[in-house]
N, CA, C and O of each residue as an XYZ file, in Angstrom:
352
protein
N      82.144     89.442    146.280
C      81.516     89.472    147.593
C      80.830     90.818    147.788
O      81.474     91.860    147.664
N      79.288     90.811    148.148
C      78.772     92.094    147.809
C      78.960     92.426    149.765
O      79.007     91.519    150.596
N      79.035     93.901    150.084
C      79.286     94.399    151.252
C      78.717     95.534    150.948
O      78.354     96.160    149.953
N      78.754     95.664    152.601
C      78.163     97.457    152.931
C      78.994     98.323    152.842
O      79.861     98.402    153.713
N      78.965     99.269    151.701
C      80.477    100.512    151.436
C      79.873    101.685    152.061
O      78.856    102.039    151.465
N      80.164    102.372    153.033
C      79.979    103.857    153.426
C      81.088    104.520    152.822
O      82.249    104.128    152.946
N      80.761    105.453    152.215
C      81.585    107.181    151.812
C      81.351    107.847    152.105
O      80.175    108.151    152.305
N      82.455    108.622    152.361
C      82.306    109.802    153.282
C      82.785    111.164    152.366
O      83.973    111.481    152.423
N      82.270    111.607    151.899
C      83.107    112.690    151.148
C      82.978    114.433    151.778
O      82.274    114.773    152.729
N      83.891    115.375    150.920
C      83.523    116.467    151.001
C      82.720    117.297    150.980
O      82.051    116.356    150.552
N      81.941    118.293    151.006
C      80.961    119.391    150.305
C      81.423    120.350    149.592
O      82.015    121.076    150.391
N      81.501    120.761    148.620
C      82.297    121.820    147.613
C      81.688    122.928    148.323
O      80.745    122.716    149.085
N      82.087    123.934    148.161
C      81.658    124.790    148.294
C      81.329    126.133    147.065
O      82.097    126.527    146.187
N      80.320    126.488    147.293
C      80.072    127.384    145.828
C      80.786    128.933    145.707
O      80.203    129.914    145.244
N      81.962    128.926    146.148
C      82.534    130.358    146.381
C      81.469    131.895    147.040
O      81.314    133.042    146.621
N      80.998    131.217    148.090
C      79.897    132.078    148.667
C      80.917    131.883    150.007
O      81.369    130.761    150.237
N      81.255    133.035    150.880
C      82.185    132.778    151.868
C      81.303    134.367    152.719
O      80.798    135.401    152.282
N      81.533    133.727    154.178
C      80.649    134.605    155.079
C      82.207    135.398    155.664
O      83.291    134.913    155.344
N      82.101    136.725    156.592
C      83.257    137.225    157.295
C      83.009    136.106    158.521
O      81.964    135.554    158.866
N      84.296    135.990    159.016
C      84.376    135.460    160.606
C      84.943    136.923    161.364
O      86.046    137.469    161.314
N      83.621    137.304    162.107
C      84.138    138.190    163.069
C      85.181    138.011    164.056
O      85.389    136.951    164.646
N      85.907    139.215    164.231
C      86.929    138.720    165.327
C      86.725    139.190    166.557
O      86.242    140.321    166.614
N      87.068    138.377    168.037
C      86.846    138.546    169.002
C      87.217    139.618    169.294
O      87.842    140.265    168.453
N      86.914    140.249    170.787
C      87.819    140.907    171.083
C      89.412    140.875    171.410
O      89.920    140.099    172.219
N      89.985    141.665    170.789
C      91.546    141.399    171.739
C      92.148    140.880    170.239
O      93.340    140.592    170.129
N      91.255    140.792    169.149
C      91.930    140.523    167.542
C      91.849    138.808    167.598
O      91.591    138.296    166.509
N      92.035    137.899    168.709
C      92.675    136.621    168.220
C      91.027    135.946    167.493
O      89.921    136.485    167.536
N      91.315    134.965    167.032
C      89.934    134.461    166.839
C      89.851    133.235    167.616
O      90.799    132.645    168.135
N      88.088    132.769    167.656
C      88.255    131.560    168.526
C      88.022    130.634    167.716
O      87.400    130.946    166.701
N      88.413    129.301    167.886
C      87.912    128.084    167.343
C      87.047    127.973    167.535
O      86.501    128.403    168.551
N      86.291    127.072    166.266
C      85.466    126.236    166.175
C      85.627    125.048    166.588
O      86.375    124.193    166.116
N      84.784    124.955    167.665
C      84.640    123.644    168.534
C      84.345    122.399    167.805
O      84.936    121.330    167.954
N      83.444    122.627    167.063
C      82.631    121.719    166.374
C      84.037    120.774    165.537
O      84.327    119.589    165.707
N      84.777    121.891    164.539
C      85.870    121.232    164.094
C      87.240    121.081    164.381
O      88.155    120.572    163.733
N      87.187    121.763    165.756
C      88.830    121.565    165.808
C      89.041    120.227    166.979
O      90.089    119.984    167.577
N      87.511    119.335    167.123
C      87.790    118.558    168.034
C      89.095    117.174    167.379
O      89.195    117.039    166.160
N      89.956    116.295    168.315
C      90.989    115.709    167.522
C      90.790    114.601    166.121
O      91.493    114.384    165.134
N      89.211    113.943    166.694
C      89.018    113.611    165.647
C      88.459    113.566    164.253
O      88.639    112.811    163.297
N      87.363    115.146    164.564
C      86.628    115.375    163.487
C      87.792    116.191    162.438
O      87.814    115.957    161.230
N      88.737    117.169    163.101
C      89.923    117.614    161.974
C      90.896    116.832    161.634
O      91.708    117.242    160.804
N      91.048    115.353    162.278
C      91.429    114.152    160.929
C      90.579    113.731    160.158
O      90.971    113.190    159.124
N      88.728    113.882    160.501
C      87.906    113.781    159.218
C      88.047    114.512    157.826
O      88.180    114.303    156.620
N      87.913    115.648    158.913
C      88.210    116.827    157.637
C      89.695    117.249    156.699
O      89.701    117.858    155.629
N      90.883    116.735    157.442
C      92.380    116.955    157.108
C      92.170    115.643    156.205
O      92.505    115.978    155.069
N      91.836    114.538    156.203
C      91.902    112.896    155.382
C      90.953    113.538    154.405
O      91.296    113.096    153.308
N      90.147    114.185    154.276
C      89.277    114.596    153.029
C      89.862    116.084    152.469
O      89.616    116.436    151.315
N      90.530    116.789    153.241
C      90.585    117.541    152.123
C      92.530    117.207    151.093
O      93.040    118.109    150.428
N      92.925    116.372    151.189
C      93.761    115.356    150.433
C      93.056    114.235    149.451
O      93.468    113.719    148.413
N      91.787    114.056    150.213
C      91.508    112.619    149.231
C      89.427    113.154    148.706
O      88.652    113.826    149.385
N      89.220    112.614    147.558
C      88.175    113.476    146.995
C      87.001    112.424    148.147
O      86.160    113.020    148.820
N      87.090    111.297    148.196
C      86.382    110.557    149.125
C      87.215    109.324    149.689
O      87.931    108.521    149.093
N      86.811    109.466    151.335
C      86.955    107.744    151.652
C      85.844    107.145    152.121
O      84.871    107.751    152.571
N      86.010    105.375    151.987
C      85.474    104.632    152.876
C      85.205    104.589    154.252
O      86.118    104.968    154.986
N      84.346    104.279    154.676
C      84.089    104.672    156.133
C      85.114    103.216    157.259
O      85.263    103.291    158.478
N      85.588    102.178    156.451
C      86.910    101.229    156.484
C      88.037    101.905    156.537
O      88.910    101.734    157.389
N      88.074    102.867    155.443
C      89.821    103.492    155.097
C      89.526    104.678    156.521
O      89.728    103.964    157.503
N      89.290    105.583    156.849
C      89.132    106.319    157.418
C      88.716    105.775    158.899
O      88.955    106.519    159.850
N      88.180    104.669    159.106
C      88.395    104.064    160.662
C      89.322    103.792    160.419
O      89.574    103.976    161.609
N      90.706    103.336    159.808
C      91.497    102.478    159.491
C      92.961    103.795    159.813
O      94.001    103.682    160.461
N      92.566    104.592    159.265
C      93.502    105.854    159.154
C      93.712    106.581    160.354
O      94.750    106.848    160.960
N      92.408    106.874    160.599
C      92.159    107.220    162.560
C      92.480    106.649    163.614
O      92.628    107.185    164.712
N      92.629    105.330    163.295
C      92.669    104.673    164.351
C      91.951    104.884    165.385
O      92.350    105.173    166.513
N      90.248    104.661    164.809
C      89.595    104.816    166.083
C      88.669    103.754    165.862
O      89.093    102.745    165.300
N      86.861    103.847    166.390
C      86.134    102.379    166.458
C      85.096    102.965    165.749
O      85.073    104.184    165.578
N      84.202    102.202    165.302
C      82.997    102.555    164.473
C      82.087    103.512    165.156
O      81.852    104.595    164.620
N      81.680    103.268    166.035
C      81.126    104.235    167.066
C      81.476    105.521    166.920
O      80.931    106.470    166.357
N      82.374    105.407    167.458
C      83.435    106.887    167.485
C      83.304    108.038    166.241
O      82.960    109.220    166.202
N      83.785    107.007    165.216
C      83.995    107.537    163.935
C      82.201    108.079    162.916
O      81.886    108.912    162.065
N      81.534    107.018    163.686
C      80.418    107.204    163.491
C      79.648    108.607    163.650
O      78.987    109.236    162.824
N      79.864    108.799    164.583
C      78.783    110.043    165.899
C      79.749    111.064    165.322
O      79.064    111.762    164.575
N      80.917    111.462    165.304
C      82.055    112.427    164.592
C      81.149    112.886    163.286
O      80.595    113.985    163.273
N      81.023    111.738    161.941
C      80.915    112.214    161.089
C      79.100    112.484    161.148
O      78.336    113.336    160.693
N      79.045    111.979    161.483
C      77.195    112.615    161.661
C      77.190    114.440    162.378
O      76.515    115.407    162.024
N      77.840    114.360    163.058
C      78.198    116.341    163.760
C      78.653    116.704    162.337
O      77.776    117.316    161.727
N      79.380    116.570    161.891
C      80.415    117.149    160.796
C      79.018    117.367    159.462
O      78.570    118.461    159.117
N      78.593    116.076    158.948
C      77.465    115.837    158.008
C      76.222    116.951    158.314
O      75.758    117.634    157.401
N      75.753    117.045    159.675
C      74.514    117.836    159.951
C      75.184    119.222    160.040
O      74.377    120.140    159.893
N      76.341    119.564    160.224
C      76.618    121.360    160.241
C      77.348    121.411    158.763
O      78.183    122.250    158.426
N      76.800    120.229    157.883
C      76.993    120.934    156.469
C      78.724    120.985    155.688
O      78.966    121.654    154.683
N      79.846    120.057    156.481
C      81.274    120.399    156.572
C      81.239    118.862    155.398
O      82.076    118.673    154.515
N      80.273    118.103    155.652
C      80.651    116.906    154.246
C      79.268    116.201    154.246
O      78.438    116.598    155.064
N      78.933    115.151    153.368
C      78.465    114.145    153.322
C      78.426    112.719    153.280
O      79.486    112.207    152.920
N      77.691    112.106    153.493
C      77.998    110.203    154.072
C      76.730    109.848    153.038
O      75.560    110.220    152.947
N      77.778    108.735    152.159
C      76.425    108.255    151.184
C      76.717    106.602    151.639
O      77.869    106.215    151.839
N      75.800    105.899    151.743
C      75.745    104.374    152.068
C      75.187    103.734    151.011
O      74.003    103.823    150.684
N      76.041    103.076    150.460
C      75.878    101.853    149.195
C      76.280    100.726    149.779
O      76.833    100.632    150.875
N      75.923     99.645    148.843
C      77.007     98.106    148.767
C      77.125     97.460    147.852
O      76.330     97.540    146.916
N      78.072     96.699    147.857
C      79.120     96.615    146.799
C      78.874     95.074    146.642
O      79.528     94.424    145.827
């Protein structure tokens, strides 16, 4: 049965690493972008698994296509992974 497979995988990174300045007062602040609840189960489910399905990972989240959708597109455009669309 041929279907639509989305993957979602990681971005390696090439051992090029920037400083994170620290605020004042020493603490640092989050990143909004990733510490929202569901984009750091995007990113926590990938950095355990080399890629998932965009099935296994709605499935894992327990959230809706939508949702999971608009998440990994923020995550994909600031460069934190990539989404390749095949079918099977």
């Amino acid at each position: 049965m041929a279907g639509k497979q989305n993957t979602v995988r990681k971005e390696r990174e090439k051992g090029i690493t920037a400083p994170v300045p620290e605020p004042a007062g020493g603490a640092q602040k989050l990143d909004r972008l990733i510490h929202e609840r569901l984009r750091l189960g995007i990113l926590s489910a990938l950095s355990v698994n080399e890629s998932l399905s965009f099935g296994e990972l709605k499935k894992l989240l327990d959230t809706t296509d939508g949702n999971l959708s608009v998440h990994a597109r923020k995550l994909e455009e600031a460069g934190y992974l990539s989404c390749a669309k095949s079918f099977e």
